Amino acid sequence: RDVKKLIEEYIDECIDDACNEYLAKDYPARCAVDLAREVLDTAIAVERLRGKDREEMERRIREDAASDARAMIEVTLGEYISAEGSDVEVEFDSQGLASWAKSRFGVDIDLEEFEEGTLATRREIQDRLVEASEKMIQEADLGKLDLYLAEDYGIERLIAWTRMKFDITLTVDEIRAEIAGDRGSPRELIHSKAVMRYQDREVEYPIDYALAMTVMGMRQSPEAALEALIGWAKVRYGLELDADEVRKAGPAKMKSLLEEGIRKWFEEKQLDKALEEVSALPTVEKVDELLRTKYDGQVPDWLSWLDEEEFHAASRGLIEARLRPEMLQLEMTIMLDTLDQAWKDHLYAMDQLRDGINYQAFAQQDPKIAYKKQGSELFSEMLDGVQERVAEYIFKARLNPAASMPQPASSPQARPGGPAQGGFFGSSISGPGFAASNAPGGKGPAGDPSKAGQA
């Protein structure tokens, strides 16, 4: 499948989710619910706080927290001392009760004062704990409610999210204008800026990779490394770099020269034209002819085994692997690594769920139905997590060039970069259309590193 298209879909879905979350009318209420859980360890329904002002919101949070605390104290005391009217006799655990009261509410219980677990003892201890809990609740700091209820809090959180995810800078006024406009949402604005950032990444990442490979190559053969860089720029992007200028240029200037030419190559839509050209070819023979004449390559045997839809997708992949191999490898690596770890975590979570699912029977629920429902929820959470991480990593991650470089040969070197991709020495770039025989000992094209990756 088109990996770039899939990642772009992930980015769009992340943008939609973020706009729906941060610009929702009940976002302040949901933040307040999280605050209550964090500060007071109490669960409150969003509906209880939705649309309420600062004072009413705080009052409801403290009331619900106090009610939950009283219920929790009533239930927990039953573990240490028998309740009135209970059919179950509990041995008075004064040490455990004192320890729990101290750790949970900061209340010191004199064990000598309460030697016996009578009902009077239980009532007195319960009153002390309730009083201590109410004091803690009233003294709890809920000052963040002012922040959550600020007029532009949701917009500011959305701006911070776009900066963190995509390194995009937006202003409150820009978001307000989009919300007030015909669209009613800043989705299109954020999407357009994310697309621009991806385009910048398409330009910058291959340059950074190429320069890193050049630096590594110069440790063994400076002249060959510079020739490889010049050949890569010429074969891939049609740039004519002067050898003397390249030798004199520092890294910053060299990057600037390459960026200018490569950005122009993308602005002229050379990649799109190449992909459209191969997509229009109806047969394997035509694709093979194109690869041989323009890219010094050939189609793999398996291309003829595919149906029409897969054939065109694979044909595009063959061209992508020659014109944007660095980004393609990055995209594939991020997708595979993220999915691999997420799937392992999901399987572990499913194992944990399976081990404890039979306890659902105590809650009058069918364990099989509960397992199916909760497993589906875990799977959805896994997919959402993959989507979020991939959308973020694609703008930040980078792959290190191959650590090992081939030793300079005594015989004349082959050209530094073949038309297939203009590669560097022992680059580890791979992807659709790249031969599996690139590994040491494989049956690659005469062992010529410049031809590595040709199908």
CSV table of C-alpha atoms in Angstrom, one decimal, residues 320-330 429:
chain,number,residue,atom,x,y,z
A,320,GLU,CA,9.2,6.0,-5.5
A,321,ALA,CA,12.0,3.7,-4.4
A,322,ARG,CA,14.3,5.4,-6.9
A,323,LEU,CA,13.2,9.0,-6.5
A,324,ARG,CA,12.5,9.2,-2.7
A,325,PRO,CA,14.1,6.2,-1.1
A,326,GLU,CA,15.2,8.0,2.0
A,327,MET,CA,11.7,9.2,2.9
A,328,LEU,CA,10.2,5.9,1.9
A,329,GLN,CA,12.5,4.0,4.2
A,330,LEU,CA,11.8,6.4,7.0
A,429,ILE,CA,18.0,2.3,2.1
